[in-house]
Short mmCIF file of C-alpha atoms in Angstrom, two decimals:
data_model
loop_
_atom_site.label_atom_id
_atom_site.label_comp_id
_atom_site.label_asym_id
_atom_site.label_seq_id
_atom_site.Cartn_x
_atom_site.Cartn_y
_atom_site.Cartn_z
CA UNK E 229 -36.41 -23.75 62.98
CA UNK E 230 -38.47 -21.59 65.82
CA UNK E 231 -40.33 -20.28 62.75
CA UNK E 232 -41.37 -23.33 61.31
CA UNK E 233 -42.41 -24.45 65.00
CA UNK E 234 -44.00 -21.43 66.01
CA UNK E 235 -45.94 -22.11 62.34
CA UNK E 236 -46.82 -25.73 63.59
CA UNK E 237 -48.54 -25.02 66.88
CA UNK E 238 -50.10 -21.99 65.14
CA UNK E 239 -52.33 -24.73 63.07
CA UNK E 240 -52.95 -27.12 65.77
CA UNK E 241 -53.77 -23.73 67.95
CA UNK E 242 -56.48 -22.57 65.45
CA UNK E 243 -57.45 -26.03 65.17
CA UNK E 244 -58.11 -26.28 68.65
CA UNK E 245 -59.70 -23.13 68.76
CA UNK E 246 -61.97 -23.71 65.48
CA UNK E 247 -62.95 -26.81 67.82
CA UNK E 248 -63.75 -25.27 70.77
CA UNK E 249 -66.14 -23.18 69.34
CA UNK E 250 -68.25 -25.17 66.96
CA UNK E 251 -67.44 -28.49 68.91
CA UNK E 252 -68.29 -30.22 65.59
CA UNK E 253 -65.54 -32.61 64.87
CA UNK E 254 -64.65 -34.27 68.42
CA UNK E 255 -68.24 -34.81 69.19
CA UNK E 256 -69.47 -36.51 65.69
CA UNK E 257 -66.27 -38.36 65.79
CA UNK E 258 -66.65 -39.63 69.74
CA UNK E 259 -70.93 -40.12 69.21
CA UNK E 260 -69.92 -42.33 65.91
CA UNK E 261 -67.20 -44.22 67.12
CA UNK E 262 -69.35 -45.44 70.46
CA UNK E 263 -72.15 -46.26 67.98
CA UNK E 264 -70.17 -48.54 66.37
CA UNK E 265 -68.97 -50.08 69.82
CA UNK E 266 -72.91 -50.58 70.76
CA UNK E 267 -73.48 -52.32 67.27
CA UNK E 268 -70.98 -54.88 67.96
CA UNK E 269 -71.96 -55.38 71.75
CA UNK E 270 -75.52 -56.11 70.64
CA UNK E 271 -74.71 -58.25 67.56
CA UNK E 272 -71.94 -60.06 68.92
CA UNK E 273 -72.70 -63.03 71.64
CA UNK E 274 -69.76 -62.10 73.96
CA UNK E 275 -70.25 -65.24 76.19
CA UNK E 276 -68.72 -67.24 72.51
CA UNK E 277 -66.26 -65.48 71.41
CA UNK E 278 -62.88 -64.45 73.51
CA UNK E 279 -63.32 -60.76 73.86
CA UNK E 280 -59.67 -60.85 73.61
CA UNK E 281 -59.30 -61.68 70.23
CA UNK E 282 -62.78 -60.20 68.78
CA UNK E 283 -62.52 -57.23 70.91
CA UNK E 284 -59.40 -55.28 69.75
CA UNK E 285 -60.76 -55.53 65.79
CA UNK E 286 -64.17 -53.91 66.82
CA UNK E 287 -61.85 -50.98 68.85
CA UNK E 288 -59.73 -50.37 66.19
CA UNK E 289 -62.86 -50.29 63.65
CA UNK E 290 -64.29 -47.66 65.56
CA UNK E 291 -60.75 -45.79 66.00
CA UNK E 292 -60.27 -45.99 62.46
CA UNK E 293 -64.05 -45.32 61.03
CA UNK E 294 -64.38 -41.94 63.20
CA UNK E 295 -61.03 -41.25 62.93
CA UNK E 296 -61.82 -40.82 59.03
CA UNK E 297 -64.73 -38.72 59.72
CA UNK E 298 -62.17 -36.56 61.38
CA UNK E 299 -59.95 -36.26 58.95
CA UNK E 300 -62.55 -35.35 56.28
CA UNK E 301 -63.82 -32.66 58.25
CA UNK E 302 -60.38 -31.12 59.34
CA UNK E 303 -59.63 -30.51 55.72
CA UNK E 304 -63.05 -28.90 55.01
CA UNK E 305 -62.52 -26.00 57.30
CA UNK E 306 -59.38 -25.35 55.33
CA UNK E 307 -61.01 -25.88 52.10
CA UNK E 308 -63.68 -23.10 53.23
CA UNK E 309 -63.58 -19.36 52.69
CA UNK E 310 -60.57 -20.28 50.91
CA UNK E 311 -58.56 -20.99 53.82
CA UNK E 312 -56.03 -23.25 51.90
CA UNK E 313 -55.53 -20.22 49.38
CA UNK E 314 -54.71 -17.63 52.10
CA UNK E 315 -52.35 -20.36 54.40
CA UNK E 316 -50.55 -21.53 50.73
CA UNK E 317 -49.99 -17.10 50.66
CA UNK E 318 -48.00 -17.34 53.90
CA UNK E 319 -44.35 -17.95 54.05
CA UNK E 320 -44.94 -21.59 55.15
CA UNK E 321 -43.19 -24.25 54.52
CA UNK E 322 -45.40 -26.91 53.65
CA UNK E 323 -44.69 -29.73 55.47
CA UNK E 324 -44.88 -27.19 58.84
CA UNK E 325 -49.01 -27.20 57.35
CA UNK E 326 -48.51 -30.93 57.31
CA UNK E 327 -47.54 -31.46 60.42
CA UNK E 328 -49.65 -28.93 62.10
CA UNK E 329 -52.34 -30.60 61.00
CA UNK E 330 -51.55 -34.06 61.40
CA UNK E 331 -50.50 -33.16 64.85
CA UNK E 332 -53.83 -31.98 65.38
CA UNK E 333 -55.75 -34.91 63.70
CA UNK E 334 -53.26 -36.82 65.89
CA UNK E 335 -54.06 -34.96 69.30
CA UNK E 336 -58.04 -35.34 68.86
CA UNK E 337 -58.34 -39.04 67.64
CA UNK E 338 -55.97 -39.54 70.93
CA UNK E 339 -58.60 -37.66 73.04
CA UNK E 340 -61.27 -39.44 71.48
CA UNK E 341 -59.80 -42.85 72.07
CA UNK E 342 -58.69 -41.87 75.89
CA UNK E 343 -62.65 -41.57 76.10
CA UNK E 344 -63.78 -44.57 74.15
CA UNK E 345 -61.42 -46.61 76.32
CA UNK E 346 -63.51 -47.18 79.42
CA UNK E 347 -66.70 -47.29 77.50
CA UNK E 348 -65.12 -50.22 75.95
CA UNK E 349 -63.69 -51.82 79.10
CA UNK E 350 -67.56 -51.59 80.71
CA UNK E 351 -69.14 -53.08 77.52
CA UNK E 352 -66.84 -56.03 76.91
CA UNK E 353 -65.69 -56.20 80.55
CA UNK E 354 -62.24 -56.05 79.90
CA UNK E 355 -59.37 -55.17 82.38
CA UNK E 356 -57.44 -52.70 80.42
CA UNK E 357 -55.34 -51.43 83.76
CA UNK E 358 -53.88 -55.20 83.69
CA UNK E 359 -51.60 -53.54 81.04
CA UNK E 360 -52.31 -50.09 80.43
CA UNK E 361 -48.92 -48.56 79.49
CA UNK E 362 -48.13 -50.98 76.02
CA UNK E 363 -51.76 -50.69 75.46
CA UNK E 364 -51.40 -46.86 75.62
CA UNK E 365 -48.22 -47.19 72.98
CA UNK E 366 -49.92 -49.47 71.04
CA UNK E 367 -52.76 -46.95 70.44
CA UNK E 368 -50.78 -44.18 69.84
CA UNK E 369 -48.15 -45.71 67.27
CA UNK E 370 -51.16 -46.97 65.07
CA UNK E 371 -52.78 -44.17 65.93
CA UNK E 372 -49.89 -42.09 64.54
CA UNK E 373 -49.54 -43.83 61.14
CA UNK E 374 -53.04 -43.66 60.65
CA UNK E 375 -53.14 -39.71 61.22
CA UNK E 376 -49.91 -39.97 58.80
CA UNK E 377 -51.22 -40.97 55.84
CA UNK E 378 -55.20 -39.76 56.18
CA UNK E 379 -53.91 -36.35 56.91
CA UNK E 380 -51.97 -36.44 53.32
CA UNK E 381 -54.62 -38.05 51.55
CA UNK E 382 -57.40 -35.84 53.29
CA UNK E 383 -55.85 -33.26 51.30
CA UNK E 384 -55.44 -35.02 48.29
CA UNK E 385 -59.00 -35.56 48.45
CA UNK E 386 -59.73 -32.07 49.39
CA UNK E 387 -59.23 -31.54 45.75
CA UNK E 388 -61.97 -33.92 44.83
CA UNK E 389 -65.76 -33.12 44.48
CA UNK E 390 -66.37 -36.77 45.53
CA UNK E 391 -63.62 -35.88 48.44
CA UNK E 392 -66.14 -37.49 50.68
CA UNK E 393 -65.88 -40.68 49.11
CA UNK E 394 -62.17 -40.61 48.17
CA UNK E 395 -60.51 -40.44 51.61
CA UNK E 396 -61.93 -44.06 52.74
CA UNK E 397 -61.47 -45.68 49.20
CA UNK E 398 -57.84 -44.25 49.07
CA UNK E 399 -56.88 -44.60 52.67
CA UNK E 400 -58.87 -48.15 53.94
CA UNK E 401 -55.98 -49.95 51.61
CA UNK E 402 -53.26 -48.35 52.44
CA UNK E 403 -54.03 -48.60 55.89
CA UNK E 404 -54.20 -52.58 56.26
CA UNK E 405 -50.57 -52.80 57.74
CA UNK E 406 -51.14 -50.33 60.33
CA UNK E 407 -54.36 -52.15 61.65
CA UNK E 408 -53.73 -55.52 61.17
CA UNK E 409 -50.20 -54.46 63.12
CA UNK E 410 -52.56 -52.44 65.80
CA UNK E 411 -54.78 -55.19 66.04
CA UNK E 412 -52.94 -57.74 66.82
CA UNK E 413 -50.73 -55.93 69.29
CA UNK E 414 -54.23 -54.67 71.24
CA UNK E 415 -54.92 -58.10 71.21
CA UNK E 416 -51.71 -59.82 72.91
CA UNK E 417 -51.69 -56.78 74.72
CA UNK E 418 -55.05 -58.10 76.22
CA UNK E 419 -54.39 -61.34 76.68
CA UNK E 420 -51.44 -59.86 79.00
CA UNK E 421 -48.03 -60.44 76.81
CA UNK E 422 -45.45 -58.02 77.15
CA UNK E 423 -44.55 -55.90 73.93
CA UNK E 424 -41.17 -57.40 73.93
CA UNK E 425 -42.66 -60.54 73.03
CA UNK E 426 -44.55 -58.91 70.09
CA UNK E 427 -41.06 -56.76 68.87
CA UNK E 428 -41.75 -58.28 65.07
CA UNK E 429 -45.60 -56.25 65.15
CA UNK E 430 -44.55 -53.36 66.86
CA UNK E 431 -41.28 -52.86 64.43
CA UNK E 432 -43.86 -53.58 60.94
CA UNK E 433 -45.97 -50.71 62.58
CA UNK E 434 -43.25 -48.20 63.46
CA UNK E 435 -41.96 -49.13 60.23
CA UNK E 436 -45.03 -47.89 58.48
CA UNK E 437 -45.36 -44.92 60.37
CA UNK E 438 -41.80 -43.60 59.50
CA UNK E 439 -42.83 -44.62 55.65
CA UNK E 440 -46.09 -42.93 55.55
CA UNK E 441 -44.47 -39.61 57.15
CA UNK E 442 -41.57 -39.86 55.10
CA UNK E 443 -43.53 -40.21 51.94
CA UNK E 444 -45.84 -37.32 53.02
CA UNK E 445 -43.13 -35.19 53.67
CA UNK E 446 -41.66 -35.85 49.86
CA UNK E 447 -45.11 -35.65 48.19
CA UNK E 448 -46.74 -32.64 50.42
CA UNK E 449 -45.34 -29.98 48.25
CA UNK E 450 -47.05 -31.34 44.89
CA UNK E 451 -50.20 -32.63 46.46
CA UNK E 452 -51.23 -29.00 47.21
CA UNK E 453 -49.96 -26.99 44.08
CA UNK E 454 -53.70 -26.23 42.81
CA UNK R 1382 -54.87 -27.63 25.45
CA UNK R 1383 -56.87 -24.54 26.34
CA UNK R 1384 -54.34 -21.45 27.03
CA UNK R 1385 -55.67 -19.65 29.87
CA UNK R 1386 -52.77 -17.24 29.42
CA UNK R 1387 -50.94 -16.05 26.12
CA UNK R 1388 -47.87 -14.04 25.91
CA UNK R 1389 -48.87 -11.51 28.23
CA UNK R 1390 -45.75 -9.50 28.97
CA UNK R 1391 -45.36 -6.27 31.01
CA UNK R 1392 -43.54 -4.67 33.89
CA UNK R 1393 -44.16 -2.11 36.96
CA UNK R 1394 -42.21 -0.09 38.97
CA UNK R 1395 -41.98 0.11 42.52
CA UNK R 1396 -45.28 2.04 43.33
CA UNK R 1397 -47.66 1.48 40.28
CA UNK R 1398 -51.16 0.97 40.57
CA UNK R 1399 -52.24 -1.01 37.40
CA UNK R 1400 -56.00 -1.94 36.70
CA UNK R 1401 -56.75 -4.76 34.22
CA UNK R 1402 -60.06 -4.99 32.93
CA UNK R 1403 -61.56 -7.99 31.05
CA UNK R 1404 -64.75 -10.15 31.02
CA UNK R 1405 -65.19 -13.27 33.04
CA UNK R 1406 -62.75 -15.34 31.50
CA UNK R 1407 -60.00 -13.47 30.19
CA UNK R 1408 -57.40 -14.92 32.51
CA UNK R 1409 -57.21 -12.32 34.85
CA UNK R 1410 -57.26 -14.53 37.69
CA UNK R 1411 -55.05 -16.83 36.39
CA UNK R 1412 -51.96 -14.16 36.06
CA UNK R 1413 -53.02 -13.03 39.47
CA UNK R 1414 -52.27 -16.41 40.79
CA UNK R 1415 -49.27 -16.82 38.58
CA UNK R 1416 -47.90 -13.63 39.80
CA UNK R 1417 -48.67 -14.59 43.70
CA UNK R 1418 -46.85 -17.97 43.07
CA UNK R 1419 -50.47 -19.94 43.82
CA UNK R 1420 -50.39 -21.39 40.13
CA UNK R 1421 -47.47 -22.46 38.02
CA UNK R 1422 -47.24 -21.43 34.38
CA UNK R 1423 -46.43 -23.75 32.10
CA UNK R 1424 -43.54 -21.54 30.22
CA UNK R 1425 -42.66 -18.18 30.92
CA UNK R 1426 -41.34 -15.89 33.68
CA UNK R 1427 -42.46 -14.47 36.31
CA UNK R 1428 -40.63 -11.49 38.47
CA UNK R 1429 -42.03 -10.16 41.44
CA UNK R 1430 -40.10 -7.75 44.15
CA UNK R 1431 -37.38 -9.57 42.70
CA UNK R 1432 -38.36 -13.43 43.56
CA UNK R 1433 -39.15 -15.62 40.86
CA UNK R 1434 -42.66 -16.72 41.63
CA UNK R 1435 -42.90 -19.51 38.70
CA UNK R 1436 -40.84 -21.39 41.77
CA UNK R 1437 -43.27 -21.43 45.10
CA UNK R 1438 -40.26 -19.05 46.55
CA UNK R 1439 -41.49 -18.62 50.43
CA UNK R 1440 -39.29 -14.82 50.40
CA UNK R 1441 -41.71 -13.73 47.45
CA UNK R 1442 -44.97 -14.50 50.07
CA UNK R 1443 -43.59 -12.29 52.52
CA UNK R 1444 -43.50 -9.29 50.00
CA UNK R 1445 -46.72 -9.89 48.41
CA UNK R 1446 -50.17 -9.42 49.74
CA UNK R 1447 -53.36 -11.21 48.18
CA UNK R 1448 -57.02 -10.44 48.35
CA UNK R 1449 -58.96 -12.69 46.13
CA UNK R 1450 -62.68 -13.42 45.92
CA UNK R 1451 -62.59 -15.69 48.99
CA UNK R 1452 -62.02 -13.83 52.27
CA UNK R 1453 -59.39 -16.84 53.48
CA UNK R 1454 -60.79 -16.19 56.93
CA UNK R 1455 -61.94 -18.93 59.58
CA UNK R 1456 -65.47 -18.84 59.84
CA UNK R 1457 -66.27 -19.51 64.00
CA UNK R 1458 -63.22 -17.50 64.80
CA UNK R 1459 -63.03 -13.78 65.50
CA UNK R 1460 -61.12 -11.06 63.64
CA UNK R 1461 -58.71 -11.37 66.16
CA UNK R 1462 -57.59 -14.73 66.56
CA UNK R 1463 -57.86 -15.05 62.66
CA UNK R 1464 -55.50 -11.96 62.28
CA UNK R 1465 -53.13 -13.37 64.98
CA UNK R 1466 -53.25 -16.44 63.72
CA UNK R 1467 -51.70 -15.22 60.12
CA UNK R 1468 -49.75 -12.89 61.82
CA UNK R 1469 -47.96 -15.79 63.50
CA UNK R 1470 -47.58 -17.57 59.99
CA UNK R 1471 -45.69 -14.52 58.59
CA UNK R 1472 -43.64 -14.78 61.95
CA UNK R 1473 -44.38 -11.30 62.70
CA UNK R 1474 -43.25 -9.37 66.44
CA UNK R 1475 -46.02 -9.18 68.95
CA UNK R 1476 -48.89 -11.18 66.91
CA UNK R 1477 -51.30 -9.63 68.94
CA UNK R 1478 -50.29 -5.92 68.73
CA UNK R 1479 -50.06 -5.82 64.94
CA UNK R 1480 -53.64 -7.54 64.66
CA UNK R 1481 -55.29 -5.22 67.15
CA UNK R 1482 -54.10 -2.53 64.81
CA UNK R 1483 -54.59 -4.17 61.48
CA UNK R 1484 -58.17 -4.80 62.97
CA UNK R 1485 -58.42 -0.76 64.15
CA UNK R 1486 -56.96 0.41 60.69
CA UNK R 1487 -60.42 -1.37 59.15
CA UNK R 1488 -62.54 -0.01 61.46
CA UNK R 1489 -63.96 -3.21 62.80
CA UNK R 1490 -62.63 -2.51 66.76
CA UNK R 1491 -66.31 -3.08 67.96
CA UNK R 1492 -66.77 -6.28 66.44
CA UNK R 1493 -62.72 -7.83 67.31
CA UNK R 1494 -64.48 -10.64 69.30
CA UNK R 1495 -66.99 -11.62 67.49
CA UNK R 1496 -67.56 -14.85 64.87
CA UNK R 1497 -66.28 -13.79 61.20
CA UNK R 1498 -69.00 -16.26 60.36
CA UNK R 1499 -71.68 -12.91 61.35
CA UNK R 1500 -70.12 -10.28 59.01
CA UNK R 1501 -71.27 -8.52 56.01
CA UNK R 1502 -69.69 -9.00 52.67
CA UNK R 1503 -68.23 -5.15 53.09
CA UNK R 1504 -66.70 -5.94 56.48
CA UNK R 1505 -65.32 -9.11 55.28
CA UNK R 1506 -63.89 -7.26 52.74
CA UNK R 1507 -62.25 -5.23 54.86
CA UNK R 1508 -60.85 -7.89 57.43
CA UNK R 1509 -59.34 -9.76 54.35
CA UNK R 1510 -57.62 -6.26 53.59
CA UNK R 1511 -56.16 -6.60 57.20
CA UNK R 1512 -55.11 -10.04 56.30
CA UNK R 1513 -53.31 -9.76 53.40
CA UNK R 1514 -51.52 -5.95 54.90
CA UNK R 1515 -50.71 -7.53 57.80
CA UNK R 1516 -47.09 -7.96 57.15
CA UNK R 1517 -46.90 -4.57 55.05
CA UNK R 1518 -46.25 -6.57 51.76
CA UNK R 1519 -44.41 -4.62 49.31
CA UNK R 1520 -47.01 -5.44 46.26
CA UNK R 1521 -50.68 -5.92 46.72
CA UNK R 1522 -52.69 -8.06 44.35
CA UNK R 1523 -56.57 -7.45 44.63
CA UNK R 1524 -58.89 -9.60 42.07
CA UNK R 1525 -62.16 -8.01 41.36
CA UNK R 1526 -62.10 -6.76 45.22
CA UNK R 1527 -65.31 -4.72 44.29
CA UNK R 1528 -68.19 -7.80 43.75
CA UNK R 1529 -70.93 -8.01 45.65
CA UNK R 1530 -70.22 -5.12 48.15
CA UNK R 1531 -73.15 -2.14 48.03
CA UNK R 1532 -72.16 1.37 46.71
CA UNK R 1533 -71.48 2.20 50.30
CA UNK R 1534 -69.05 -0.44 51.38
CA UNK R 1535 -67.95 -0.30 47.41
CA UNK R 1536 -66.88 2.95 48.34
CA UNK R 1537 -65.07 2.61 52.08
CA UNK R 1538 -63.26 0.10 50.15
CA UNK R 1539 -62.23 2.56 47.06
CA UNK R 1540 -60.61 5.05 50.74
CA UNK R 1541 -58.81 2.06 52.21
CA UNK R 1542 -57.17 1.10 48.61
CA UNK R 1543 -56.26 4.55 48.47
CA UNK R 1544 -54.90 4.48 51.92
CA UNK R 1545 -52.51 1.32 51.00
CA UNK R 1546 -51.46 3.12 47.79
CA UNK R 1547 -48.86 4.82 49.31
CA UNK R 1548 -44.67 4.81 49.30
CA UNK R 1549 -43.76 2.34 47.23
CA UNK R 1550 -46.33 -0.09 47.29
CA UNK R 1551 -47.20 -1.53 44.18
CA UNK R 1552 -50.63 -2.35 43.47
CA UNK R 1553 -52.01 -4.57 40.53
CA UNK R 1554 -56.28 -5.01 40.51
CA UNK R 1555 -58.49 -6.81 37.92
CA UNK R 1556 -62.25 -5.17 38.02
CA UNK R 1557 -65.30 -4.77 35.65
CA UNK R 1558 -65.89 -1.66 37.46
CA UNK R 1559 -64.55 0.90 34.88
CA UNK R 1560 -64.84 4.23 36.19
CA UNK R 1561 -63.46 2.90 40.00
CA UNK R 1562 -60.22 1.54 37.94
CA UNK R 1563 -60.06 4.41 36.23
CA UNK R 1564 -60.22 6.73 38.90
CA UNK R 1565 -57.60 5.23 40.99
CA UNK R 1566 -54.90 3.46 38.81
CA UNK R 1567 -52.14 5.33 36.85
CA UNK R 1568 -51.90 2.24 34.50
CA UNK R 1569 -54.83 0.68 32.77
CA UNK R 1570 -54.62 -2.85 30.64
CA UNK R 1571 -57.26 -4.95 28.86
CA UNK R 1572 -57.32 -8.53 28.60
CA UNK R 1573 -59.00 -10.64 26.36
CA UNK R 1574 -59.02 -14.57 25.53
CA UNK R 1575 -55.22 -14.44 27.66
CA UNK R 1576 -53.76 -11.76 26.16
CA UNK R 1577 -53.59 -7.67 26.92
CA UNK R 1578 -55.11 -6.30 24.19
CA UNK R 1579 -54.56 -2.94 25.79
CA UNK R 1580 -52.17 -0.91 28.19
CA UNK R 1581 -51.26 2.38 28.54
CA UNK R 1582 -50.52 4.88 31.27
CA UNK R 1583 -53.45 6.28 32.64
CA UNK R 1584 -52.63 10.10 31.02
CA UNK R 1585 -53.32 8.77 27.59
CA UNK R 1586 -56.72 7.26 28.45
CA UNK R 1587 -59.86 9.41 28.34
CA UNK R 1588 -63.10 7.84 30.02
CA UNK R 1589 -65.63 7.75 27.81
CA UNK R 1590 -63.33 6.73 24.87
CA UNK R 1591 -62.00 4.19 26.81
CA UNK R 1592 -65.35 2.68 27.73
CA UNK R 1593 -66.12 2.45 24.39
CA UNK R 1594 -63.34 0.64 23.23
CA UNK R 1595 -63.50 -1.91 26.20
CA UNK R 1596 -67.22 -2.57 25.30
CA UNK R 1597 -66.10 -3.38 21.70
CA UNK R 1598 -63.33 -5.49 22.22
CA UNK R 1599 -65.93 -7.32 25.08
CA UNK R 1600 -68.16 -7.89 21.72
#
């Protein structure tokens, strides 16, 4: 067991390491995801619509959108040199490469959306302190079924020539429960309910979670035998 | 179907160096990544340092050492941190210590800190001989480990192969470069369309005769 977690941290380690010294993921993720926030502040008339209900979609779009550029990136670096090849040549288990990189997908699309968050309260002048905490959990459990299931199928598509392309078309469907849950959680979350009064959303999302992670840890092994 | 592989059969002791030649093609590759459990056949066995590695056994990758025609090294990071990093996946004592001196036994000390992504093909060759000796793996598979390096790094790399040829280290390379095989393997084997065409011990092959029977079964 101290193996397998010493092999875990190792990944998100030279993950975090990889990133501090190109700085290429974090910032095209953080520079797309507040482009797609200004889009929606300029093309949306925010003195119609209740920025309570609109709001929490356009987040989660740009949560979910950079978050996939993300994803397709973090697999590239393994993908280069031959990376995979060398890390498959280890005595790894491979659901310790799993996690270790979706913990690491996990802990940058986190940092990301801590920063987004304020540029989001300023632009749709929302109070986000008014409930911070279940706002915080609600970002982080759809935040953790996203990072789930993209960091399997990022290296399903890693496979792919058109890997590019792939990741969105395979993970944008699969992902519907997990926003629509994160969505409308953000949203009551906004409007000032307390997450026990949204139990039935919170459960569907956990419930995804624990079945994309479950079915990531049962499929890992095949998805990458070359 | 196409058979990248047909009924190649053969075994080594502890401590054999075996060289197979063969054109682009052959399947050389292929048995390389058989035999390092990368690629699963689809019959046949598979024995190496006693693990079966038809079955992704994690004990066989511990024991076996790969260097292919990618370097498997992280681009922006240094020597270091990419040689502690995989010394950390084997779960090795003192990460640190054993990549310093995986890193000194290559002769790259003076560049330790700097970006992998800067290095020549020669010195990447070496730092993916660090890698893959890191963990003192019992056999040692090296595919075509010779391509694109000059006849200067081709030939550092010929004194560190004979370095790790020691004890009972088994060694199995695939090259086009004839003589180089020749010169350092004590068992030679041809391949062709899957198959070894040829293999012998390395006493019953003369040079020049051999050369011309590998350029005739190469058409």
């Amino acid at each position: 067991m101290r193996q397998y977690l010493n092999q875990v941290t190792a990944i998100i380690w030279k993950d975090f390491a990889v990133e501090l010294k190109t700085r290429e993921l974090f910032s095209t993720m953080f520079v797309f995801a507040v482009l797609v926030i200004l889009i929606f502040v300029f093309t949306v008339d925010l003195s119609i619509v209740n920025v309570n209900e609109v709001g929490p979609g356009i987040l989660w779009v740009a949560f979910l959108f950079s978050g996939t550029i993300g994803l397709n990136r973090s697999f590239m670096l393994e993908k280069e040199n031959g990376c995979l090849q060398g890390l498959m040549l280890t005595p790894i288990d491979r659901t310790a490469l799993y996690f270790g990189k979706m913990l690491s997908n996990l802990a940058f699309l986190l940092i990301m959306e801590a920063l987004l968050l304020p540029l989001f309260m300023v632009f749709f002048n929302v109070d986000l302190f008014r409930n911070l905490g279940s706002l915080l959990l609600v970002i982080l459990i759809g935040t953790v079924g996203f990072c789930a299931l993209g960091t399997l199928l990022s290296s399903l598509a890693g496979h792919l020539k058109t890997r590019d392309i792939m990741l969105p078309i395979l993970l944008y469907p699969l992902i519907v429960p997990i926003a629509i849950g994160a969505v409308r959680m953000t949203s009551k979350v906004l409007m000032g309910e307390p997450l026990s009064e949204m139990w039935n959303w919170v459960g569907l999302t956990l419930s995804f979670d624990i079945i994309y992670i479950g079915v990531s840890i049962m499929t890992i092994d095949h998805v990458l035998e070359e | 179907m196409l058979r990248a592989l047909d009924g190649v059969s053969f075994d080594l002791s502890p401590g054999a160096f075996l060289t197979i030649f063969g054109a682009n093609g052959a399947g050389k590759t292929t048995l390389l990544n058989i035999l390092s459990g990368l690629t699963r056949p689809t019959s046949g066995t598979a024995i190496v340092a006693g693990h079966d590695a038809t079955r992704g056994d994690p004990h066989l990758m511990k024991k076996i050492g790969v260097i292919s025609h990618a370097s498997c090294l992280y681009a922006d990071l240094s020597p270091l941190e990419n040689l502690v990093f995989y010394a950390r996946m084997y779960g090795l004592e003192d990460p640190e210590d054993t990549a310093v001196k995986a890193i000194e036994r290559v002769g790259l000390k003076a560049r330790i800190h700097d970006r992998v992504r800067t290095f020549s093909r020669g010195m990447l060759q070496r730092l993916s001989i660090a890698r893959a000796t890191l963990h003192d793996p019992e056999v040692l598979f090296l595919d075509e480990p010779f391509t694109g390096l000059d006849p200067r790094a081709s030939s550092q790399l010929k004194e560190y192969l004979r370095a790790l040829h020691t004890g009972h280290r088994t060694i199995l390379m695939t090259t086009h470069d004839i003589s180089c095989g020749l010169e350092m393997s004590d068992r030679v084997a041809v391949q062709v369309k899957g198959r070894f065409a040829f293999l012998e011990h390395i006493d019953n092959v003369e040079k020049n005769g051999f050369e011309k029977m590998y350029l005739e079964m190469m058409g």
